[in-house]
Amino acid sequence: MAAVELDGFERFEFDDGRFVRPVYRRGTGPAVIVIHEMPGLHPLVLTFAERLSQAGMSVWCPSLFGEPGKPVSRPYLAAEALKAICVRREFHVWATDKSSPIVDWLRALARQAHAECGGKGVGAVGMCFTGGFALAMMTEPAVVAPVLAQPSLPLAAGSKRRAAAIGVSPAEIACAKARFEAEDLSMIGLRFKGDGLVGQARFDRYRTEFGERFEAIELEDADAAPSPIAPHSTLTLHLAPDGPTKAAEARVIDFFRQRTGA
């Protein structure tokens, strides 16, 4: 499938009373919120969203930074990463024990999506910079299927403590644990084994906190699709047309279908 453009997505502004961000929506059925990676809502994120819509789900793609629809390039990636680290206050880049303020907006979006689309609940996938947001969203009862694709926050930057941290608060962890058990839910995490932004220590922490409720998909770097960027983006830039990465994508789509009732 060729990269998908914004044509065919319905655009609207969502305001939770604190933040206002555009959202691009496509498809019918139970909702999945696709939270894009750096540098923004690029065409390969939209391609993944289109695959979800073809599988019977309504995809809601918020634009949190960057220019919607703009392809990835090294200069674009570097510029947006610098802005997010140095300028944007809706993201906690270094915090080890709390989520980012924008997560409240995402929880409100999930409530709206479930109210409009129905089903068993809402799926959420965060990618890279936003990867851990899907877990923090579990404090919203509508969210039933979190997927963490290469969750990169907090940035480790040489700190063993941050490398093993997951960027959510103790209260959010406790809520997710309780819901996983009470509602028989689970989560998926994906990463490439050689990814310096998402090391083994972080996935070990997920295993420690959530046990069998955490399904780890750890891919070999050699299985990544060729790209100027080192293997990182499991569902977009480094998704190969076949092999283990494609199987991982199929597992994620099936997980969302099962959990949301699509």
PDB file of C-alpha atoms in Angstrom:
ATOM      1  CA  MET A   1       0.000   0.000   0.000  1.00  0.00           C
ATOM      2  CA  ALA A   2       1.325   3.442  -0.951  1.00  0.00           C
ATOM      3  CA  ALA A   3       1.603   6.107   1.718  1.00  0.00           C
ATOM      4  CA  VAL A   4      -1.789   7.612   2.538  1.00  0.00           C
ATOM      5  CA  GLU A   5      -2.396  11.364   2.328  1.00  0.00           C
ATOM      6  CA  LEU A   6      -4.822  13.516   4.340  1.00  0.00           C
ATOM      7  CA  ASP A   7      -7.437  13.373   1.584  1.00  0.00           C
ATOM      8  CA  GLY A   8     -10.273  11.192   2.808  1.00  0.00           C
ATOM      9  CA  PHE A   9      -9.834  12.144   6.466  1.00  0.00           C
ATOM     10  CA  GLU A  10     -12.393  14.398   8.126  1.00  0.00           C
ATOM     11  CA  ARG A  11     -10.708  17.224  10.068  1.00  0.00           C
ATOM     12  CA  PHE A  12     -12.120  18.853  13.201  1.00  0.00           C
ATOM     13  CA  GLU A  13     -10.823  20.807  16.193  1.00  0.00           C
ATOM     14  CA  PHE A  14     -11.093  19.189  19.616  1.00  0.00           C
ATOM     15  CA  ASP A  15     -11.095  21.414  22.698  1.00  0.00           C
ATOM     16  CA  ASP A  16     -10.992  19.939  26.209  1.00  0.00           C
ATOM     17  CA  GLY A  17     -11.039  23.344  27.863  1.00  0.00           C
ATOM     18  CA  ARG A  18      -7.249  23.534  28.118  1.00  0.00           C
ATOM     19  CA  PHE A  19      -5.779  22.485  24.783  1.00  0.00           C
ATOM     20  CA  VAL A  20      -7.151  22.713  21.249  1.00  0.00           C
ATOM     21  CA  ARG A  21      -5.726  20.397  18.626  1.00  0.00           C
ATOM     22  CA  PRO A  22      -6.861  19.231  15.168  1.00  0.00           C
ATOM     23  CA  VAL A  23      -7.996  15.625  14.768  1.00  0.00           C
ATOM     24  CA  TYR A  24      -8.225  13.704  11.489  1.00  0.00           C
ATOM     25  CA  ARG A  25     -10.860  10.974  11.418  1.00  0.00           C
ATOM     26  CA  ARG A  26     -11.593   8.155   8.999  1.00  0.00           C
ATOM     27  CA  GLY A  27     -13.638   4.948   8.896  1.00  0.00           C
ATOM     28  CA  THR A  28     -16.521   3.505  10.867  1.00  0.00           C
ATOM     29  CA  GLY A  29     -16.796   1.163  13.822  1.00  0.00           C
ATOM     30  CA  PRO A  30     -15.292   1.275  17.323  1.00  0.00           C
ATOM     31  CA  ALA A  31     -12.627   3.930  17.731  1.00  0.00           C
ATOM     32  CA  VAL A  32      -8.832   3.687  17.859  1.00  0.00           C
ATOM     33  CA  ILE A  33      -6.820   6.801  18.646  1.00  0.00           C
ATOM     34  CA  VAL A  34      -3.553   6.831  16.685  1.00  0.00           C
ATOM     35  CA  ILE A  35      -1.092   9.184  18.393  1.00  0.00           C
ATOM     36  CA  HIS A  36       1.677   9.990  15.949  1.00  0.00           C
ATOM     37  CA  GLU A  37       5.427   9.894  16.449  1.00  0.00           C
ATOM     38  CA  MET A  38       8.107  12.452  15.676  1.00  0.00           C
ATOM     39  CA  PRO A  39       8.134  14.572  13.604  1.00  0.00           C
ATOM     40  CA  GLY A  40       4.338  14.683  13.175  1.00  0.00           C
ATOM     41  CA  LEU A  41       1.285  13.126  11.560  1.00  0.00           C
ATOM     42  CA  HIS A  42       3.270  11.963   8.535  1.00  0.00           C
ATOM     43  CA  PRO A  43       1.972   9.849   5.617  1.00  0.00           C
ATOM     44  CA  LEU A  44       3.134   6.488   7.010  1.00  0.00           C
ATOM     45  CA  VAL A  45       1.234   7.098  10.270  1.00  0.00           C
ATOM     46  CA  LEU A  46      -1.810   7.785   8.100  1.00  0.00           C
ATOM     47  CA  THR A  47      -1.115   4.551   6.197  1.00  0.00           C
ATOM     48  CA  PHE A  48      -1.236   2.586   9.452  1.00  0.00           C
ATOM     49  CA  ALA A  49      -4.461   4.395  10.384  1.00  0.00           C
ATOM     50  CA  GLU A  50      -5.946   3.446   7.021  1.00  0.00           C
ATOM     51  CA  ARG A  51      -5.181  -0.215   7.674  1.00  0.00           C
ATOM     52  CA  LEU A  52      -7.098   0.041  10.948  1.00  0.00           C
ATOM     53  CA  SER A  53     -10.063   1.606   9.173  1.00  0.00           C
ATOM     54  CA  GLN A  54     -10.018  -1.187   6.587  1.00  0.00           C
ATOM     55  CA  ALA A  55     -10.169  -3.653   9.503  1.00  0.00           C
ATOM     56  CA  GLY A  56     -13.482  -2.182  10.651  1.00  0.00           C
ATOM     57  CA  MET A  57     -12.474   0.597  13.040  1.00  0.00           C
ATOM     58  CA  SER A  58     -12.886   4.348  13.161  1.00  0.00           C
ATOM     59  CA  VAL A  59      -9.451   5.969  13.429  1.00  0.00           C
ATOM     60  CA  TRP A  60      -8.947   9.280  15.232  1.00  0.00           C
ATOM     61  CA  CYS A  61      -5.566  10.847  14.482  1.00  0.00           C
ATOM     62  CA  PRO A  62      -4.764  13.911  16.596  1.00  0.00           C
ATOM     63  CA  SER A  63      -2.029  16.260  15.430  1.00  0.00           C
ATOM     64  CA  LEU A  64       0.049  17.245  18.467  1.00  0.00           C
ATOM     65  CA  PHE A  65       3.104  18.729  16.744  1.00  0.00           C
ATOM     66  CA  GLY A  66       4.576  19.106  13.285  1.00  0.00           C
ATOM     67  CA  GLU A  67       2.755  19.716  10.007  1.00  0.00           C
ATOM     68  CA  PRO A  68      -0.007  17.183   9.240  1.00  0.00           C
ATOM     69  CA  GLY A  69       0.703  15.206   6.101  1.00  0.00           C
ATOM     70  CA  LYS A  70       4.331  16.316   5.734  1.00  0.00           C
ATOM     71  CA  PRO A  71       6.753  13.454   4.930  1.00  0.00           C
ATOM     72  CA  VAL A  72       9.620  12.612   7.272  1.00  0.00           C
ATOM     73  CA  SER A  73      13.067  14.038   6.638  1.00  0.00           C
ATOM     74  CA  ARG A  74      16.110  14.347   8.866  1.00  0.00           C
ATOM     75  CA  PRO A  75      15.922  18.187   9.101  1.00  0.00           C
ATOM     76  CA  TYR A  76      12.175  18.080   9.831  1.00  0.00           C
ATOM     77  CA  LEU A  77      12.693  15.390  12.483  1.00  0.00           C
ATOM     78  CA  ALA A  78      15.506  17.306  14.176  1.00  0.00           C
ATOM     79  CA  ALA A  79      13.592  20.586  14.198  1.00  0.00           C
ATOM     80  CA  GLU A  80      10.430  19.127  15.735  1.00  0.00           C
ATOM     81  CA  ALA A  81      12.373  17.126  18.335  1.00  0.00           C
ATOM     82  CA  LEU A  82      14.209  20.273  19.404  1.00  0.00           C
ATOM     83  CA  LYS A  83      10.945  22.194  19.745  1.00  0.00           C
ATOM     84  CA  ALA A  84       9.370  19.421  21.813  1.00  0.00           C
ATOM     85  CA  ILE A  85      12.352  19.188  24.149  1.00  0.00           C
ATOM     86  CA  CYS A  86      13.035  22.900  24.583  1.00  0.00           C
ATOM     87  CA  VAL A  87       9.761  24.738  23.941  1.00  0.00           C
ATOM     88  CA  ARG A  88       6.596  22.698  24.328  1.00  0.00           C
ATOM     89  CA  ARG A  89       5.277  22.576  27.891  1.00  0.00           C
ATOM     90  CA  GLU A  90       2.521  20.043  27.209  1.00  0.00           C
ATOM     91  CA  PHE A  91       5.160  17.300  27.193  1.00  0.00           C
ATOM     92  CA  HIS A  92       7.265  16.149  30.130  1.00  0.00           C
ATOM     93  CA  VAL A  93      10.362  14.942  28.314  1.00  0.00           C
ATOM     94  CA  TRP A  94      12.520  14.064  31.325  1.00  0.00           C
ATOM     95  CA  ALA A  95       9.996  13.163  34.044  1.00  0.00           C
ATOM     96  CA  THR A  96      10.273   9.596  35.330  1.00  0.00           C
ATOM     97  CA  ASP A  97       7.149   9.459  37.491  1.00  0.00           C
ATOM     98  CA  LYS A  98       4.404  11.450  35.796  1.00  0.00           C
ATOM     99  CA  SER A  99       2.737  11.642  32.417  1.00  0.00           C
ATOM    100  CA  SER A 100       2.514  14.690  30.174  1.00  0.00           C
ATOM    101  CA  PRO A 101      -0.238  17.347  30.468  1.00  0.00           C
ATOM    102  CA  ILE A 102      -1.448  16.564  26.922  1.00  0.00           C
ATOM    103  CA  VAL A 103      -2.595  13.136  28.169  1.00  0.00           C
ATOM    104  CA  ASP A 104      -5.596  14.792  29.836  1.00  0.00           C
ATOM    105  CA  TRP A 105      -6.628  16.075  26.397  1.00  0.00           C
ATOM    106  CA  LEU A 106      -6.199  12.579  24.940  1.00  0.00           C
ATOM    107  CA  ARG A 107      -8.374  11.073  27.693  1.00  0.00           C
ATOM    108  CA  ALA A 108     -11.120  13.586  26.861  1.00  0.00           C
ATOM    109  CA  LEU A 109     -10.787  12.694  23.175  1.00  0.00           C
ATOM    110  CA  ALA A 110     -11.180   9.015  24.045  1.00  0.00           C
ATOM    111  CA  ARG A 111     -14.396   9.750  25.959  1.00  0.00           C
ATOM    112  CA  GLN A 112     -15.762  11.609  22.944  1.00  0.00           C
ATOM    113  CA  ALA A 113     -14.695   8.868  20.539  1.00  0.00           C
ATOM    114  CA  HIS A 114     -16.388   6.158  22.594  1.00  0.00           C
ATOM    115  CA  ALA A 115     -19.573   8.205  22.953  1.00  0.00           C
ATOM    116  CA  GLU A 116     -19.762   8.627  19.173  1.00  0.00           C
ATOM    117  CA  CYS A 117     -18.500   5.231  17.993  1.00  0.00           C
ATOM    118  CA  GLY A 118     -19.624   2.777  20.666  1.00  0.00           C
ATOM    119  CA  GLY A 119     -18.181  -0.720  20.848  1.00  0.00           C
ATOM    120  CA  LYS A 120     -16.545  -2.294  23.889  1.00  0.00           C
ATOM    121  CA  GLY A 121     -14.197   0.643  24.273  1.00  0.00           C
ATOM    122  CA  VAL A 122     -11.448   2.647  22.609  1.00  0.00           C
ATOM    123  CA  GLY A 123      -8.010   1.498  21.501  1.00  0.00           C
ATOM    124  CA  ALA A 124      -5.003   3.798  21.714  1.00  0.00           C
ATOM    125  CA  VAL A 125      -1.547   3.533  20.198  1.00  0.00           C
ATOM    126  CA  GLY A 126       1.265   5.918  21.038  1.00  0.00           C
ATOM    127  CA  MET A 127       4.433   6.025  18.977  1.00  0.00           C
ATOM    128  CA  CYS A 128       7.953   7.075  19.955  1.00  0.00           C
ATOM    129  CA  PHE A 129       7.656  10.423  21.776  1.00  0.00           C
ATOM    130  CA  THR A 130       3.980   9.651  22.526  1.00  0.00           C
ATOM    131  CA  GLY A 131       4.424   5.901  23.099  1.00  0.00           C
ATOM    132  CA  GLY A 132       3.749   5.884  26.836  1.00  0.00           C
ATOM    133  CA  PHE A 133       0.669   8.081  26.526  1.00  0.00           C
ATOM    134  CA  ALA A 134      -1.508   5.074  25.659  1.00  0.00           C
ATOM    135  CA  LEU A 135      -0.749   3.523  29.062  1.00  0.00           C
ATOM    136  CA  ALA A 136      -1.413   6.760  30.956  1.00  0.00           C
ATOM    137  CA  MET A 137      -4.765   6.992  29.158  1.00  0.00           C
ATOM    138  CA  MET A 138      -5.950   3.878  31.028  1.00  0.00           C
ATOM    139  CA  THR A 139      -7.279   6.126  33.803  1.00  0.00           C
ATOM    140  CA  GLU A 140     -10.066   6.906  31.315  1.00  0.00           C
ATOM    141  CA  PRO A 141     -12.586   4.004  31.542  1.00  0.00           C
ATOM    142  CA  ALA A 142     -13.334   4.189  27.816  1.00  0.00           C
ATOM    143  CA  VAL A 143      -9.776   3.097  26.941  1.00  0.00           C
ATOM    144  CA  VAL A 144      -9.495  -0.709  26.826  1.00  0.00           C
ATOM    145  CA  ALA A 145      -6.559  -1.470  24.509  1.00  0.00           C
ATOM    146  CA  PRO A 146      -3.246   0.370  24.973  1.00  0.00           C
ATOM    147  CA  VAL A 147      -0.394  -0.210  22.528  1.00  0.00           C
ATOM    148  CA  LEU A 148       3.027   1.327  23.161  1.00  0.00           C
ATOM    149  CA  ALA A 149       5.066   1.480  19.955  1.00  0.00           C
ATOM    150  CA  GLN A 150       8.727   2.256  20.727  1.00  0.00           C
ATOM    151  CA  PRO A 151       7.850   4.339  23.856  1.00  0.00           C
ATOM    152  CA  SER A 152      10.750   6.798  24.093  1.00  0.00           C
ATOM    153  CA  LEU A 153       9.864   9.005  27.073  1.00  0.00           C
ATOM    154  CA  PRO A 154      11.433   9.793  29.378  1.00  0.00           C
ATOM    155  CA  LEU A 155      14.559  10.360  27.317  1.00  0.00           C
ATOM    156  CA  ALA A 156      17.346   8.362  28.932  1.00  0.00           C
ATOM    157  CA  ALA A 157      20.261  10.567  27.824  1.00  0.00           C
ATOM    158  CA  GLY A 158      22.748   8.427  29.723  1.00  0.00           C
ATOM    159  CA  SER A 159      20.705   8.094  32.913  1.00  0.00           C
ATOM    160  CA  LYS A 160      20.082   4.507  34.074  1.00  0.00           C
ATOM    161  CA  ARG A 161      17.133   5.733  36.142  1.00  0.00           C
ATOM    162  CA  ARG A 162      15.414   7.358  33.175  1.00  0.00           C
ATOM    163  CA  ALA A 163      16.285   4.415  30.921  1.00  0.00           C
ATOM    164  CA  ALA A 164      14.256   2.143  33.214  1.00  0.00           C
ATOM    165  CA  ALA A 165      11.431   4.643  33.763  1.00  0.00           C
ATOM    166  CA  ILE A 166       8.109   4.576  31.906  1.00  0.00           C
ATOM    167  CA  GLY A 167       6.905   8.168  32.287  1.00  0.00           C
ATOM    168  CA  VAL A 168       3.643   7.543  34.104  1.00  0.00           C
ATOM    169  CA  SER A 169       2.640   8.278  37.675  1.00  0.00           C
ATOM    170  CA  PRO A 170       2.241   5.685  40.446  1.00  0.00           C
ATOM    171  CA  ALA A 171      -1.496   6.413  40.435  1.00  0.00           C
ATOM    172  CA  GLU A 172      -1.723   5.742  36.700  1.00  0.00           C
ATOM    173  CA  ILE A 173       0.227   2.498  37.096  1.00  0.00           C
ATOM    174  CA  ALA A 174      -2.049   1.389  39.942  1.00  0.00           C
ATOM    175  CA  CYS A 175      -5.169   2.218  37.914  1.00  0.00           C
ATOM    176  CA  ALA A 176      -3.924   0.283  34.893  1.00  0.00           C
ATOM    177  CA  LYS A 177      -3.038  -2.749  37.028  1.00  0.00           C
ATOM    178  CA  ALA A 178      -6.437  -2.741  38.691  1.00  0.00           C
ATOM    179  CA  ARG A 179      -8.279  -2.432  35.390  1.00  0.00           C
ATOM    180  CA  PHE A 180      -6.174  -5.117  33.706  1.00  0.00           C
ATOM    181  CA  GLU A 181      -7.197  -7.585  36.414  1.00  0.00           C
ATOM    182  CA  ALA A 182     -10.815  -6.495  36.964  1.00  0.00           C
ATOM    183  CA  GLU A 183     -11.660  -6.242  33.243  1.00  0.00           C
ATOM    184  CA  ASP A 184      -9.259  -8.921  31.929  1.00  0.00           C
ATOM    185  CA  LEU A 185      -7.359  -6.407  29.790  1.00  0.00           C
ATOM    186  CA  SER A 186      -3.740  -6.225  28.650  1.00  0.00           C
ATOM    187  CA  MET A 187      -1.263  -4.067  26.769  1.00  0.00           C
ATOM    188  CA  ILE A 188       1.238  -4.487  23.941  1.00  0.00           C
ATOM    189  CA  GLY A 189       4.692  -2.934  23.663  1.00  0.00           C
ATOM    190  CA  LEU A 190       6.853  -2.955  20.543  1.00  0.00           C
ATOM    191  CA  ARG A 191      10.506  -2.073  19.986  1.00  0.00           C
ATOM    192  CA  PHE A 192      13.561  -2.984  17.962  1.00  0.00           C
ATOM    193  CA  LYS A 193      16.145  -4.700  20.138  1.00  0.00           C
ATOM    194  CA  GLY A 194      18.939  -2.344  19.144  1.00  0.00           C
ATOM    195  CA  ASP A 195      16.942   0.847  19.632  1.00  0.00           C
ATOM    196  CA  GLY A 196      18.922   3.158  21.901  1.00  0.00           C
ATOM    197  CA  LEU A 197      15.825   5.239  22.659  1.00  0.00           C
ATOM    198  CA  VAL A 198      13.898   2.242  24.014  1.00  0.00           C
ATOM    199  CA  GLY A 199      16.281  -0.063  25.803  1.00  0.00           C
ATOM    200  CA  GLN A 200      15.830  -3.416  27.486  1.00  0.00           C
ATOM    201  CA  ALA A 201      15.588  -1.749  30.901  1.00  0.00           C
ATOM    202  CA  ARG A 202      12.333  -0.012  29.978  1.00  0.00           C
ATOM    203  CA  PHE A 203      10.668  -3.199  28.775  1.00  0.00           C
ATOM    204  CA  ASP A 204      11.931  -5.007  31.866  1.00  0.00           C
ATOM    205  CA  ARG A 205      10.160  -2.350  33.932  1.00  0.00           C
ATOM    206  CA  TYR A 206       6.896  -2.996  32.076  1.00  0.00           C
ATOM    207  CA  ARG A 207       7.307  -6.705  32.791  1.00  0.00           C
ATOM    208  CA  THR A 208       7.957  -6.030  36.469  1.00  0.00           C
ATOM    209  CA  GLU A 209       4.918  -3.768  36.808  1.00  0.00           C
ATOM    210  CA  PHE A 210       2.396  -5.670  34.685  1.00  0.00           C
ATOM    211  CA  GLY A 211       3.614  -9.247  34.439  1.00  0.00           C
ATOM    212  CA  GLU A 212       1.682 -11.368  31.947  1.00  0.00           C
ATOM    213  CA  ARG A 213      -0.611  -8.434  31.176  1.00  0.00           C
ATOM    214  CA  PHE A 214       2.276  -6.937  29.189  1.00  0.00           C
ATOM    215  CA  GLU A 215       2.843  -8.508  25.776  1.00  0.00           C
ATOM    216  CA  ALA A 216       6.302  -7.589  24.492  1.00  0.00           C
ATOM    217  CA  ILE A 217       7.048  -7.676  20.773  1.00  0.00           C
ATOM    218  CA  GLU A 218      10.804  -7.193  20.405  1.00  0.00           C
ATOM    219  CA  LEU A 219      12.053  -7.191  16.845  1.00  0.00           C
ATOM    220  CA  GLU A 220      15.490  -7.798  15.392  1.00  0.00           C
ATOM    221  CA  ASP A 221      17.083  -4.766  13.769  1.00  0.00           C
ATOM    222  CA  ALA A 222      17.792  -6.854  10.671  1.00  0.00           C
ATOM    223  CA  ASP A 223      14.036  -7.229  10.112  1.00  0.00           C
ATOM    224  CA  ALA A 224      13.457  -3.472   9.796  1.00  0.00           C
ATOM    225  CA  ALA A 225      12.608  -1.957   6.428  1.00  0.00           C
ATOM    226  CA  PRO A 226      15.502   0.075   4.973  1.00  0.00           C
ATOM    227  CA  SER A 227      15.504   3.713   6.070  1.00  0.00           C
ATOM    228  CA  PRO A 228      18.039   6.524   6.563  1.00  0.00           C
ATOM    229  CA  ILE A 229      17.067   6.381  10.255  1.00  0.00           C
ATOM    230  CA  ALA A 230      18.259   3.520  12.491  1.00  0.00           C
ATOM    231  CA  PRO A 231      15.573   0.889  13.299  1.00  0.00           C
ATOM    232  CA  HIS A 232      13.002   2.515  15.593  1.00  0.00           C
ATOM    233  CA  SER A 233       9.528   3.067  14.125  1.00  0.00           C
ATOM    234  CA  THR A 234       7.901  -0.352  14.393  1.00  0.00           C
ATOM    235  CA  LEU A 235       4.572   0.453  12.706  1.00  0.00           C
ATOM    236  CA  THR A 236       5.646   3.085  10.163  1.00  0.00           C
ATOM    237  CA  LEU A 237       9.120   3.921   8.820  1.00  0.00           C
ATOM    238  CA  HIS A 238      10.652   0.506   9.544  1.00  0.00           C
ATOM    239  CA  LEU A 239       7.599  -1.639   8.783  1.00  0.00           C
ATOM    240  CA  ALA A 240       8.608  -4.105   6.056  1.00  0.00           C
ATOM    241  CA  PRO A 241       6.049  -5.466   3.551  1.00  0.00           C
ATOM    242  CA  ASP A 242       6.464  -8.959   5.017  1.00  0.00           C
ATOM    243  CA  GLY A 243       8.272 -10.825   7.766  1.00  0.00           C
ATOM    244  CA  PRO A 244       8.325 -10.179  11.543  1.00  0.00           C
ATOM    245  CA  THR A 245       7.468  -6.468  11.427  1.00  0.00           C
ATOM    246  CA  LYS A 246       4.414  -7.123   9.270  1.00  0.00           C
ATOM    247  CA  ALA A 247       3.376  -9.921  11.635  1.00  0.00           C
ATOM    248  CA  ALA A 248       3.721  -7.480  14.527  1.00  0.00           C
ATOM    249  CA  GLU A 249       1.448  -4.994  12.781  1.00  0.00           C
ATOM    250  CA  ALA A 250      -1.113  -7.749  12.160  1.00  0.00           C
ATOM    251  CA  ARG A 251      -1.019  -8.652  15.863  1.00  0.00           C
ATOM    252  CA  VAL A 252      -1.673  -5.027  16.841  1.00  0.00           C
ATOM    253  CA  ILE A 253      -4.605  -4.725  14.448  1.00  0.00           C
ATOM    254  CA  ASP A 254      -6.091  -7.996  15.706  1.00  0.00           C
ATOM    255  CA  PHE A 255      -5.602  -6.834  19.325  1.00  0.00           C
ATOM    256  CA  PHE A 256      -7.566  -3.662  18.615  1.00  0.00           C
ATOM    257  CA  ARG A 257     -10.343  -5.585  16.832  1.00  0.00           C
ATOM    258  CA  GLN A 258     -10.747  -8.027  19.717  1.00  0.00           C
ATOM    259  CA  ARG A 259     -10.665  -5.453  22.486  1.00  0.00           C
ATOM    260  CA  THR A 260     -12.910  -2.841  20.856  1.00  0.00           C
ATOM    261  CA  GLY A 261     -15.403  -5.327  19.429  1.00  0.00           C
ATOM    262  CA  ALA A 262     -14.848  -4.305  15.806  1.00  0.00           C
TER     263      ALA A 262
END
